[in-house]
XYZ file of C-alpha atoms in Angstrom:
384
model
C 96.894 49.809 166.188
C 100.561 49.841 165.208
C 103.087 52.700 165.205
C 106.666 53.135 164.022
C 109.219 53.100 166.827
C 112.965 53.539 167.237
C 114.314 50.003 167.733
C 117.796 51.340 168.549
C 116.382 52.961 171.682
C 114.967 49.643 172.846
C 118.260 47.866 172.174
C 120.021 50.645 174.068
C 117.899 49.925 177.164
C 118.577 46.187 176.958
C 122.304 46.883 176.722
C 122.254 49.349 179.611
C 120.298 47.006 181.891
C 122.278 43.962 180.670
C 118.946 42.317 179.901
C 118.829 39.418 177.432
C 116.123 39.407 174.766
C 114.541 36.275 176.281
C 114.413 37.821 179.784
C 113.017 41.040 178.344
C 110.267 39.204 176.434
C 109.452 37.174 179.531
C 109.033 40.332 181.639
C 106.766 42.158 179.175
C 104.718 38.989 178.535
C 103.947 38.407 182.213
C 100.266 37.484 182.608
C 99.573 37.061 178.889
C 98.186 33.833 177.443
C 100.107 34.417 174.204
C 103.651 35.613 174.968
C 105.009 38.598 173.033
C 107.543 37.424 170.446
C 110.819 38.923 169.284
C 109.213 39.668 165.918
C 106.366 41.537 167.670
C 108.852 43.893 169.295
C 111.786 44.267 166.921
C 109.838 45.005 163.724
C 109.609 48.554 162.346
C 106.006 48.854 163.545
C 104.762 47.781 166.957
C 101.392 47.408 168.656
C 100.614 50.302 171.028
C 99.616 47.711 173.643
C 103.070 46.118 173.449
C 104.712 49.528 173.712
C 102.712 50.267 176.863
C 103.898 46.986 178.383
C 107.498 47.886 177.512
C 107.099 51.275 179.125
C 105.560 49.735 182.230
C 108.872 47.907 182.562
C 111.270 50.806 181.859
C 109.097 53.825 182.802
C 110.587 56.124 180.171
C 107.358 57.499 178.706
C 105.926 56.353 175.355
C 107.536 59.314 173.561
C 110.993 57.857 174.353
C 110.501 54.862 172.017
C 109.012 57.007 169.223
C 111.871 59.550 169.229
C 113.882 59.067 165.971
C 117.055 60.448 167.560
C 119.763 57.837 168.295
C 120.211 57.056 172.019
C 123.300 58.193 173.928
C 125.641 55.265 174.607
C 128.516 57.302 176.051
C 130.012 56.842 179.493
C 128.513 60.196 180.474
C 125.024 58.813 179.830
C 125.065 56.001 182.382
C 127.158 54.474 185.149
C 126.342 51.115 183.523
C 128.506 52.192 180.562
C 131.243 53.549 182.841
C 131.572 50.549 185.119
C 131.178 46.816 184.480
C 130.827 45.330 187.962
C 129.362 46.522 191.250
C 129.579 45.490 194.891
C 126.092 43.981 194.694
C 124.432 41.782 192.066
C 121.804 44.392 191.192
C 118.222 43.344 190.539
C 116.174 45.016 187.807
C 114.452 47.440 190.192
C 117.833 48.618 191.513
C 119.099 49.264 187.976
C 115.951 51.224 187.178
C 116.348 53.396 190.285
C 119.984 54.112 189.388
C 119.027 55.013 185.800
C 116.284 57.369 186.989
C 118.693 59.277 189.219
C 121.365 59.314 186.506
C 118.831 61.023 184.220
C 117.898 63.446 186.992
C 121.588 64.228 187.560
C 122.093 65.010 183.852
C 118.938 67.148 183.823
C 120.014 69.143 186.894
C 123.483 69.653 185.422
C 121.988 71.074 182.226
C 119.601 73.322 184.167
C 122.409 74.587 186.412
C 124.589 75.365 183.396
C 121.807 77.362 181.727
C 121.147 79.223 184.982
C 124.915 79.889 185.297
C 125.096 78.228 188.715
C 128.398 77.011 190.118
C 128.014 73.266 190.651
C 131.693 72.352 190.475
C 133.224 70.019 193.042
C 134.530 72.079 195.960
C 136.267 69.237 197.778
C 139.596 67.672 196.727
C 139.874 63.983 195.803
C 141.589 61.442 198.042
C 142.976 57.920 197.621
C 142.966 54.787 199.758
C 146.570 55.635 200.654
C 145.212 58.528 202.730
C 144.445 57.744 206.376
C 140.617 57.416 206.633
C 140.606 58.493 210.298
C 142.590 61.633 209.536
C 140.373 62.453 206.521
C 137.218 61.836 208.597
C 138.377 64.169 211.360
C 139.158 66.827 208.747
C 135.727 66.621 207.162
C 133.840 66.524 210.445
C 134.847 70.187 210.728
C 133.313 70.930 207.330
C 130.371 68.553 206.875
C 129.265 67.415 210.338
C 126.199 69.368 211.613
C 125.196 70.204 215.167
C 124.228 66.920 216.775
C 120.592 66.151 217.514
C 119.252 62.957 219.076
C 116.344 62.886 216.599
C 117.776 60.702 213.865
C 115.668 61.967 210.947
C 116.491 65.562 211.870
C 120.183 64.671 212.042
C 120.032 63.018 208.597
C 118.288 66.107 207.234
C 120.992 68.332 208.779
C 123.726 66.166 207.201
C 122.092 66.501 203.783
C 121.963 70.286 204.240
C 125.649 70.460 205.228
C 126.590 68.385 202.188
C 124.603 70.816 200.008
C 126.831 73.675 201.189
C 129.767 71.862 199.556
C 127.888 71.163 196.293
C 127.130 67.530 197.164
C 123.595 66.563 196.089
C 121.861 63.944 198.228
C 118.587 62.257 197.273
C 116.395 59.667 198.997
C 114.171 57.165 197.238
C 111.238 55.439 198.917
C 110.045 51.901 198.200
C 106.337 51.314 198.919
C 105.555 48.220 200.994
C 103.321 46.701 198.286
C 105.947 46.788 195.522
C 106.682 43.241 194.291
C 110.366 43.740 193.596
C 112.280 46.141 195.816
C 115.680 47.553 194.923
C 118.423 45.482 196.578
C 120.605 48.501 197.327
C 121.127 50.864 200.268
C 122.825 53.672 198.393
C 125.122 54.746 195.606
C 127.447 57.510 194.453
C 127.396 58.930 190.906
C 130.138 61.190 189.615
C 130.668 64.028 190.056
C 128.558 64.906 193.098
C 125.388 62.833 193.556
C 124.649 60.471 196.465
C 121.387 58.511 196.604
C 120.011 56.735 199.687
C 117.238 54.234 200.172
C 114.806 55.312 202.896
C 115.036 52.791 205.741
C 112.972 52.147 208.828
C 116.295 52.510 210.607
C 117.646 56.038 210.199
C 120.860 54.818 211.849
C 121.447 52.576 208.867
C 120.681 55.407 206.445
C 123.019 57.801 208.268
C 125.849 55.266 208.087
C 125.126 54.653 204.383
C 125.352 58.394 203.719
C 128.714 58.611 205.524
C 129.929 55.539 203.605
C 128.893 57.022 200.243
C 130.611 60.269 201.244
C 133.737 58.122 201.414
C 133.145 57.051 197.803
C 132.673 60.707 196.825
C 135.988 61.643 198.461
C 137.739 58.798 196.618
C 135.785 59.648 193.442
C 134.963 55.941 193.067
C 131.433 55.169 191.887
C 129.637 52.267 193.529
C 126.121 50.866 193.863
C 125.728 48.582 196.833
C 123.809 46.827 199.554
C 125.680 47.501 202.797
C 125.696 44.975 205.613
C 125.540 47.583 208.350
C 126.284 45.072 211.106
C 129.632 43.990 209.669
C 131.225 47.390 209.116
C 134.539 45.942 210.279
C 134.620 42.951 207.897
C 138.257 42.214 207.053
C 137.355 40.540 203.740
C 136.058 43.655 201.998
C 137.845 45.316 199.074
C 140.356 48.031 199.929
C 137.920 50.723 198.747
C 135.002 49.363 200.791
C 137.298 48.947 203.789
C 138.401 52.594 203.464
C 134.820 53.880 203.091
C 133.649 51.882 206.119
C 136.559 53.131 208.225
C 135.928 56.680 207.078
C 132.190 56.408 207.886
C 132.921 55.022 211.351
C 135.403 57.770 212.262
C 133.236 60.482 210.692
C 130.291 59.466 212.889
C 132.052 58.376 216.092
C 134.041 61.598 216.435
C 135.550 62.277 219.873
C 134.245 58.961 221.211
C 136.670 57.131 218.939
C 139.671 57.795 221.194
C 137.671 56.748 224.249
C 136.776 53.394 222.671
C 140.387 52.802 221.620
C 141.496 52.912 225.246
C 138.948 50.637 226.935
C 139.934 47.211 228.225
C 138.537 44.134 226.416
C 134.760 43.776 226.806
C 133.812 40.787 228.948
C 131.296 39.646 231.549
C 133.301 41.098 234.475
C 132.909 44.660 233.081
C 129.398 43.984 231.745
C 130.787 44.217 228.192
C 130.881 48.028 228.581
C 127.148 48.090 227.830
C 126.566 51.482 229.487
C 129.447 53.093 227.604
C 128.422 51.544 224.280
C 124.840 52.724 224.809
C 126.060 56.265 225.526
C 128.278 56.315 222.443
C 125.428 54.957 220.311
C 123.014 57.633 221.545
C 125.545 60.381 220.799
C 126.765 59.211 217.383
C 123.828 57.365 215.759
C 126.043 54.313 215.299
C 124.078 51.251 216.463
C 125.265 49.330 219.510
C 125.855 46.150 217.517
C 127.898 48.135 214.972
C 130.060 49.441 217.810
C 130.525 45.941 219.247
C 131.460 44.725 215.757
C 134.107 47.421 215.645
C 135.450 46.196 219.011
C 135.644 42.692 217.561
C 137.660 43.959 214.617
C 140.057 45.712 216.995
C 140.376 42.563 219.193
C 138.686 44.369 222.085
C 136.112 41.603 222.505
C 136.505 37.870 221.933
C 134.483 36.100 219.257
C 132.572 34.062 221.874
C 131.698 37.166 223.921
C 130.730 39.009 220.764
C 128.397 36.136 219.812
C 126.753 36.348 223.248
C 126.206 40.092 222.883
C 124.875 39.750 219.348
C 122.486 36.952 220.313
C 121.202 39.107 223.161
C 120.476 42.003 220.800
C 118.753 39.669 218.326
C 116.578 38.250 221.110
C 115.605 41.739 222.257
C 114.716 42.728 218.702
C 112.672 39.552 218.239
C 110.657 40.296 221.402
C 110.151 43.895 220.274
C 108.807 42.734 216.891
C 106.520 40.152 218.511
C 105.126 42.854 220.799
C 104.469 45.124 217.823
C 102.728 42.291 215.957
C 100.565 41.520 219.006
C 99.584 45.172 219.270
C 98.583 45.213 215.589
C 96.479 42.082 216.049
C 94.704 43.592 219.079
C 93.894 46.743 217.119
C 92.630 44.604 214.252
C 90.361 42.621 216.592
C 88.960 45.883 217.968
C 88.209 47.048 214.443
C 90.828 49.800 214.514
C 92.219 50.426 211.043
C 95.957 51.005 210.907
C 96.690 53.599 208.279
C 100.273 54.013 207.181
C 101.366 56.974 205.088
C 104.028 56.794 202.393
C 107.273 58.319 203.659
C 108.293 61.570 201.983
C 111.931 61.771 200.856
C 114.122 64.501 202.305
C 114.927 67.187 199.706
C 118.406 68.635 199.418
C 118.477 72.451 199.736
C 120.931 72.437 196.806
C 118.396 70.667 194.593
C 115.587 73.033 195.622
C 117.704 76.172 195.118
C 118.830 74.953 191.672
C 115.225 74.429 190.549
C 114.188 77.793 192.016
C 117.018 79.610 190.212
C 116.104 77.923 186.920
C 112.479 79.058 187.333
C 113.429 82.656 188.123
C 115.727 82.698 185.078
C 112.832 81.508 182.885
C 114.563 78.203 182.027
C 111.736 76.039 183.379
C 108.047 76.737 184.002
C 105.720 76.078 186.934
C 104.799 72.627 185.615
C 108.482 71.654 185.468
C 109.032 72.907 189.035
C 106.176 70.725 190.313
C 107.453 67.722 188.346
C 111.090 68.094 189.452
C 110.247 68.682 193.116
C 107.408 66.126 193.043
C 104.914 68.550 194.577
C 101.256 69.367 193.901
C 100.490 72.690 192.137
C 98.742 74.029 195.261
C 102.043 73.762 197.156
C 104.015 75.663 194.525
C 103.901 78.976 196.392
C 105.953 77.442 199.197
C 108.875 77.089 196.794
C 108.566 80.073 194.451
C 107.339 83.608 195.155
């Protein structure tokens, strides 16, 4: 069965994702004995089966391709039209994640406007000429929550504090069985949206959030894969350098001055291991990240730094081997290991916006469930 479809919408997606026709045809033909041809796709009428394969790739919903309205190619529609290059060579999954959150951002903006909610930026913009340490200390007073040693709770508290200043933060979760995983840690979309990838290491996610806050303050959009262990890399761009410095000072707080004044780390002072461990536990910066910072500030030699790093890598290797052995033992005993899919943390600002839209009659109960990704039976927890 064939149907008429809007070819301009398909071409719009290829342009946005910077996907060549040959690569596109290859992706939608995966697993087929007879590959789908250009003529099959770019004719006025298309097989429903082909359209389903296209939608499996882009996840827009079949109605998107049938809509006769011309697609929006403006800079407001997508960061991929606003910016040519990014800090990371994004894979297709990463681009799809970014596009999904861009659409969500536009949807929330429209809902907030209809509900007459104030979503304007409350925080002034800065430039790389501003001192990142000074800016970080200023915003610790505004955006830094009460410290808790439980890292997920601290991340949740950070997201809540950001919400108070009209900064929306979202998490996305990649399931372990997904073939292609997004090769990004986080990104910032103008005017006020930060998105984080859920990590096994909440320390890494906390640093990513602080780094993307730096991008928000500079009002510079970026989509990137952060190398958390080289936060002091001297070869980064001036913007990335500023955001890393800002993130470090924002998280290290009062311990920053203490670390500035220690003597060089070496074997005779046990590389300041006890101090570094204390700082790590009270800031959620990893120990290796702190040692990397010392290297950048010439407070540890390269050879001593290599020794410390190798030691941490060996410890981590042993830890992983122990975990693998434990899994094997459980398997031999017939114990099934059941892992649940992590649930993303929801920003209070996002929830309150959806609630206000419902109370104003702008969206219905179905829309609330869809936006908040909840089951209907849990609806009463969010609306009364």
